[in-house]
């Protein structure tokens, strides 16, 4: 299992500015956060974005009221950083950029994982909005209302993009398997 | 026999279909082995998406870089200036009065820069990390304004323009430092992450 459970004692330690506790928190959560950034953002500087997320987490941890809520809190913080970065790129390029080569060839950045690599490739082939909704709904467990708010789309669009994404993924994975 | 499209199967899984359509799908699934197979494949996609992620091969290397960044942020914490900055940062998060926050934080960034950078020893990252902490806050505020289109308000545009002028001064100081120590790798790395993005944003909205 690549991602471990975060010990509440480590969260409390990190809140008390213990670097070793924060290191353990990082290693317990970084796989998941990196995948979230990789799938939503997909640019070559994903590693930098992940670092920014943890720097911000370090800065804001003292504000966290309930250590048990840390995993959800970290994901929200990560989403905030990632979606802002995406919006910035979109504004600069004037359109929604496709995933970068680094994301289309995930073997370079991810430890071998058999079928998981197929899923990585398939997700990278999804259209932008379908990929975002799929990641937020099926991977991260957000509801359509939350996704609509996060992405600035309607509930209906969120639903239709989810079904489109699933159908495309099934098609891509079938193609790869044949 | 007309088979069920994948997007309809997906909607059925989410219980989003109307009563009539749901009944048609369920009647069809009872008699169509092919569609049951498609449904199983769709469920497989969802199950795999929810599995634990693969290990990120760059995790350890990235921690080393992150540790350096955090080290720079830890050191100035006892100084009066950074405490003020932290208080300012907290204010910005807790306040709904976004109008002053972009300009205020821009000012905090430049003040932090002017206070800490001249005191920094060669190779010491603390001063710049304080600047970057403030910079991150400013960028966040400005981007929030951009996303919400709130920068159209005159007072916000005024605050941003004011921040823009101050940041320009900071950038000039940063360039001067880089001219004096162009080979300093720590300085170069910090400069790479410094204020250029925010300056771009501010210029964009005040054009």
XYZ file of C-alpha atoms in Angstrom:
385
model
C 0.000 0.000 0.000
C 1.548 3.261 -1.101
C -0.328 5.608 1.203
C -0.373 5.144 4.960
C -2.705 6.396 7.605
C -1.781 9.734 9.142
C -1.302 9.442 12.879
C -3.168 12.200 14.758
C -0.127 12.484 17.039
C 1.969 13.436 14.013
C -0.555 16.060 12.972
C -0.439 17.536 16.465
C 3.358 17.375 16.411
C 3.455 19.176 13.093
C 1.080 21.796 14.462
C 3.590 22.272 17.268
C 6.251 22.843 14.582
C 8.013 19.492 14.895
C 9.756 18.901 11.528
C 10.063 15.158 12.092
C 6.312 14.851 12.691
C 5.660 16.858 9.543
C 8.023 14.561 7.622
C 5.926 11.564 8.672
C 2.751 13.377 7.670
C 4.286 14.133 4.290
C 5.348 10.549 3.622
C 1.935 9.237 4.664
C 0.050 11.512 2.295
C 2.333 12.517 -0.582
C 1.394 9.669 -2.936
C -2.231 10.649 -2.884
C -1.608 14.365 -3.119
C 0.821 13.856 -6.004
C -1.724 11.757 -7.878
C -4.362 14.425 -7.335
C -2.047 17.100 -8.746
C -0.862 14.859 -11.564
C -4.364 13.965 -12.689
C -5.881 17.408 -12.311
C -2.932 19.442 -13.488
C -0.670 17.132 -15.423
C 2.016 19.696 -16.164
C 5.736 19.094 -15.960
C 5.992 21.104 -12.735
C 3.649 18.881 -10.723
C 6.420 18.192 -8.209
C 6.773 21.932 -7.579
C 3.033 22.238 -7.073
C 3.093 19.418 -4.540
C 5.864 21.193 -2.675
C 3.811 24.383 -2.664
C 0.900 22.438 -1.196
C 3.017 21.145 1.684
C 4.618 24.519 2.311
C 1.152 25.976 2.602
C 0.076 23.075 4.798
C 3.028 23.762 7.111
C 2.073 27.429 7.301
C -1.586 26.765 8.025
C -1.480 23.674 10.186
C -1.674 25.663 13.430
C -5.141 26.832 12.333
C -6.494 23.281 12.043
C -8.903 22.739 14.954
C -9.385 18.982 14.779
C -6.337 16.793 13.959
C -8.605 13.911 12.884
C -9.908 16.138 10.103
C -6.431 16.514 8.655
C -6.773 14.263 5.559
C -9.838 16.140 4.312
C -8.304 19.466 5.253
C -5.135 18.661 3.298
C -7.104 17.580 0.226
C -9.104 20.791 0.277
C -5.944 22.822 0.588
C -4.365 20.836 -2.251
C -7.399 21.333 -4.453
C -7.296 25.044 -3.810
C -3.652 25.255 -4.880
C -4.102 22.961 -7.891
C -7.228 24.601 -9.279
C -5.730 28.049 -8.884
C -2.656 26.888 -10.787
C -4.883 25.432 -13.489
C -6.840 28.657 -13.754
C -3.601 30.610 -14.014
C -2.375 28.400 -16.843
C -5.684 28.618 -18.614
C -5.663 32.401 -18.371
C -2.142 32.619 -19.670
C -2.603 30.222 -22.554
C -6.110 31.398 -23.385
C -7.461 27.853 -23.535
C -7.591 24.665 -21.555
C -4.286 23.010 -22.189
C -4.069 19.252 -22.608
C -2.057 17.247 -20.147
C 1.646 17.634 -20.588
C 3.871 14.931 -21.964
C 5.026 14.135 -18.462
C 1.497 13.112 -17.558
C 0.929 11.150 -20.731
C 4.004 9.069 -20.047
C 3.586 8.312 -16.384
C 6.203 5.587 -16.251
C 8.891 8.210 -15.687
C 7.438 9.552 -12.482
C 5.665 6.641 -10.883
C 6.873 3.381 -9.503
C 5.773 0.363 -11.561
C 2.248 -0.651 -10.675
C 0.918 -3.004 -13.354
C -2.639 -2.140 -14.316
C -2.439 1.147 -12.502
C -0.264 2.490 -15.293
C -3.034 1.698 -17.772
C -5.418 3.742 -15.684
C -2.869 6.576 -15.497
C -2.615 6.654 -19.278
C -6.355 6.394 -19.728
C -7.052 9.257 -17.303
C -4.477 11.408 -19.084
C -6.366 10.902 -22.348
C -9.628 12.257 -20.970
C -10.829 15.704 -22.017
C -10.064 18.370 -19.425
C -13.456 18.828 -17.823
C -14.352 15.142 -17.861
C -11.034 14.336 -16.182
C -11.516 16.971 -13.493
C -15.017 15.782 -12.648
C -13.972 12.120 -12.662
C -11.065 12.794 -10.307
C -13.137 14.909 -7.960
C -16.108 12.523 -7.875
C -14.787 9.004 -8.241
C -11.335 9.467 -6.753
C -11.797 12.183 -4.165
C -15.416 11.536 -3.274
C -16.845 15.015 -3.760
C -20.531 15.514 -4.477
C -21.762 17.096 -7.691
C -22.772 20.272 -5.882
C -19.245 20.693 -4.512
C -17.727 19.955 -7.903
C -20.040 22.449 -9.563
C -18.888 25.105 -7.106
C -15.219 24.215 -7.435
C -15.164 24.155 -11.231
C -17.767 26.828 -11.926
C -20.079 24.494 -13.812
C -23.676 23.348 -13.327
C -24.712 20.191 -11.470
C -26.031 18.843 -14.739
C -22.690 19.375 -16.468
C -20.865 17.729 -13.587
C -23.094 14.653 -13.876
C -22.877 14.406 -17.640
C -19.092 14.857 -17.601
C -18.745 12.114 -15.010
C -20.676 9.633 -17.123
C -18.730 10.692 -20.197
C -15.439 10.206 -18.350
C -16.359 6.750 -17.092
C -17.520 5.649 -20.532
C -14.325 6.936 -22.143
C -12.120 5.324 -19.516
C -13.800 1.999 -20.051
C -13.262 2.398 -23.784
C -9.587 3.389 -23.406
C -8.866 0.554 -20.992
C -10.578 -1.934 -23.281
C -8.465 -0.680 -26.190
C -5.281 -1.037 -24.163
C -6.255 -4.486 -22.998
C -7.012 -5.807 -26.472
C -31.923 -5.460 -29.371
C -30.698 -1.982 -28.455
C -27.996 -2.110 -25.827
C -27.589 0.421 -23.031
C -25.018 3.167 -23.666
C -22.216 3.418 -21.084
C -23.222 6.888 -19.950
C -26.723 5.643 -19.172
C -25.282 2.691 -17.264
C -23.146 5.128 -15.305
C -26.195 7.271 -14.524
C -28.052 4.128 -13.423
C -25.219 3.321 -11.028
C -25.653 6.770 -9.518
C -29.440 6.347 -9.302
C -29.954 9.417 -11.452
C -32.432 8.004 -13.952
C -36.136 8.710 -13.931
C -38.463 5.932 -12.920
C -39.385 4.853 -16.463
C -35.851 4.844 -17.780
C -34.556 3.021 -14.730
C -37.164 0.309 -15.201
C -36.193 -0.075 -18.873
C -32.502 -0.374 -17.954
C -33.195 -2.961 -15.273
C -35.475 -4.979 -17.547
C -32.781 -4.973 -20.201
C -30.016 -5.965 -17.805
C -32.020 -8.982 -16.750
C -31.995 -10.405 -20.257
C -28.749 -9.062 -21.762
C -25.521 -10.716 -20.688
C -23.469 -8.289 -22.826
C -24.788 -5.242 -21.020
C -24.213 -6.915 -17.664
C -20.616 -7.383 -18.765
C -20.376 -3.713 -19.730
C -21.790 -2.759 -16.346
C -19.196 -4.913 -14.591
C -16.439 -3.250 -16.631
C -17.752 0.180 -15.675
C -17.796 -0.813 -12.030
C -14.230 -2.015 -12.473
C -13.178 1.450 -13.693
C -14.708 3.059 -10.619
C -13.176 0.511 -8.271
C -9.717 1.022 -9.736
C -10.029 4.781 -9.446
C -10.694 4.385 -5.742
C -7.709 2.169 -5.095
C -4.726 3.563 -3.263
C -2.453 5.528 -5.580
C 0.818 4.072 -6.822
C 3.903 5.148 -4.981
C 5.317 8.417 -6.224
C 8.902 7.641 -7.144
C 10.068 11.221 -6.563
C 8.705 11.437 -3.038
C 11.996 11.232 -1.175
C 13.845 13.638 -3.457
C 10.990 16.094 -3.251
C 11.052 15.895 0.535
C 14.686 16.984 0.543
C 13.826 20.081 -1.466
C 10.784 20.717 0.662
C 12.834 20.416 3.830
C 15.119 23.185 2.578
C 12.159 25.418 1.937
C 10.665 24.700 5.346
C 13.995 25.299 7.055
C 14.030 28.779 5.577
C 10.547 29.435 6.859
C 11.222 28.191 10.370
C 14.213 30.381 11.101
C 12.652 33.850 11.022
C 9.670 32.865 13.134
C 10.961 34.484 16.262
C 11.467 37.861 14.655
C 9.073 40.672 15.175
C 8.570 41.239 11.487
C 7.565 37.712 10.651
C 5.194 37.581 13.596
C 3.554 40.675 12.234
C 3.423 39.013 8.862
C 1.838 35.908 10.360
C -0.755 38.048 12.077
C -1.423 39.831 8.810
C -1.732 36.512 7.054
C -4.222 35.314 9.630
C -6.190 38.516 9.278
C -6.415 38.031 5.555
C -7.828 34.555 5.943
C -10.346 35.433 8.588
C -11.523 38.678 7.096
C -14.272 38.913 4.548
C -13.125 42.422 3.713
C -11.267 41.459 0.614
C -11.056 45.001 -0.657
C -8.003 45.973 1.327
C -6.388 42.599 1.506
C -4.653 42.479 -1.872
C -3.037 45.857 -1.396
C -2.417 45.210 2.274
C -0.719 41.938 1.644
C 1.263 43.382 -1.191
C 2.479 45.969 1.274
C 3.247 43.202 3.782
C 5.282 41.426 1.142
C 7.364 44.425 0.310
C 7.852 45.376 3.940
C 8.987 41.872 4.733
C 11.336 42.028 1.807
C 12.830 45.355 2.776
C 13.163 44.371 6.431
C 14.632 40.944 6.031
C 16.603 40.932 2.875
C 19.204 43.535 3.831
C 19.848 41.617 7.070
C 20.281 38.285 5.369
C 23.761 36.879 5.243
C 24.992 35.600 1.897
C 23.398 32.241 1.315
C 20.819 32.699 4.033
C 17.372 31.935 2.771
C 15.360 33.217 5.702
C 14.777 36.700 4.321
C 13.602 35.470 0.977
C 11.437 32.764 2.474
C 9.609 35.428 4.423
C 9.117 37.340 1.209
C 7.882 34.232 -0.543
C 5.450 33.454 2.239
C 3.963 36.890 1.808
C 4.155 36.572 -1.950
C 2.175 33.368 -1.808
C -0.521 35.113 0.197
C -0.675 38.011 -2.219
C -0.866 35.741 -5.239
C -3.668 33.816 -3.585
C -5.626 36.955 -2.813
C -5.188 38.422 -6.265
C -6.142 35.214 -7.994
C -9.230 34.911 -5.849
C -10.186 38.402 -6.931
C -9.573 37.498 -10.536
C -11.623 34.338 -10.367
C -14.476 36.183 -8.683
C -14.121 39.172 -11.039
C -14.122 41.375 -7.956
C -11.230 43.428 -9.204
C -13.704 45.455 -11.241
C -14.560 47.381 -8.075
C -12.728 50.749 -8.111
C -11.370 50.438 -4.578
C -9.929 47.018 -5.368
C -8.306 48.256 -8.547
C -6.828 51.132 -6.572
C -5.477 48.776 -3.884
C -3.989 46.467 -6.480
C -2.387 49.326 -8.371
C -0.867 50.553 -5.118
C 0.455 47.079 -4.388
C 1.798 46.883 -7.904
C 3.911 49.998 -7.422
C 5.352 48.678 -4.179
C 6.107 45.297 -5.646
C 7.944 46.938 -8.520
C 10.274 48.457 -5.934
C 10.804 45.029 -4.426
C 11.562 43.511 -7.786
C 14.185 46.148 -8.440
C 15.845 45.263 -5.132
C 15.686 41.597 -6.000
C 17.303 42.163 -9.375
C 20.057 44.165 -7.713
C 20.749 41.314 -5.286
C 20.919 38.867 -8.148
C 23.387 41.108 -9.993
C 25.611 41.145 -6.931
C 25.391 37.395 -6.341
C 24.473 35.816 -9.670
C 26.141 32.501 -8.887
C 24.351 31.979 -5.590
C 22.258 28.833 -6.200
C 20.016 29.382 -3.193
C 19.314 32.909 -4.270
C 18.604 31.768 -7.820
C 16.203 29.105 -6.652
C 14.368 31.520 -4.424
C 14.215 34.131 -7.133
C 12.704 31.577 -9.459
C 9.831 31.205 -7.043
C 9.543 34.880 -6.277
C 7.228 37.636 -7.283
C 7.218 37.548 -11.072
C 3.922 35.697 -11.253
C 2.175 38.136 -8.942
C 3.580 41.079 -10.826
C 2.202 39.596 -14.031
C -1.185 39.229 -12.433
C -1.232 42.719 -11.031
C -0.219 44.190 -14.327
C -2.905 42.176 -16.042
C -5.688 43.551 -13.891
C -4.470 47.123 -13.813
C -3.758 47.433 -17.502
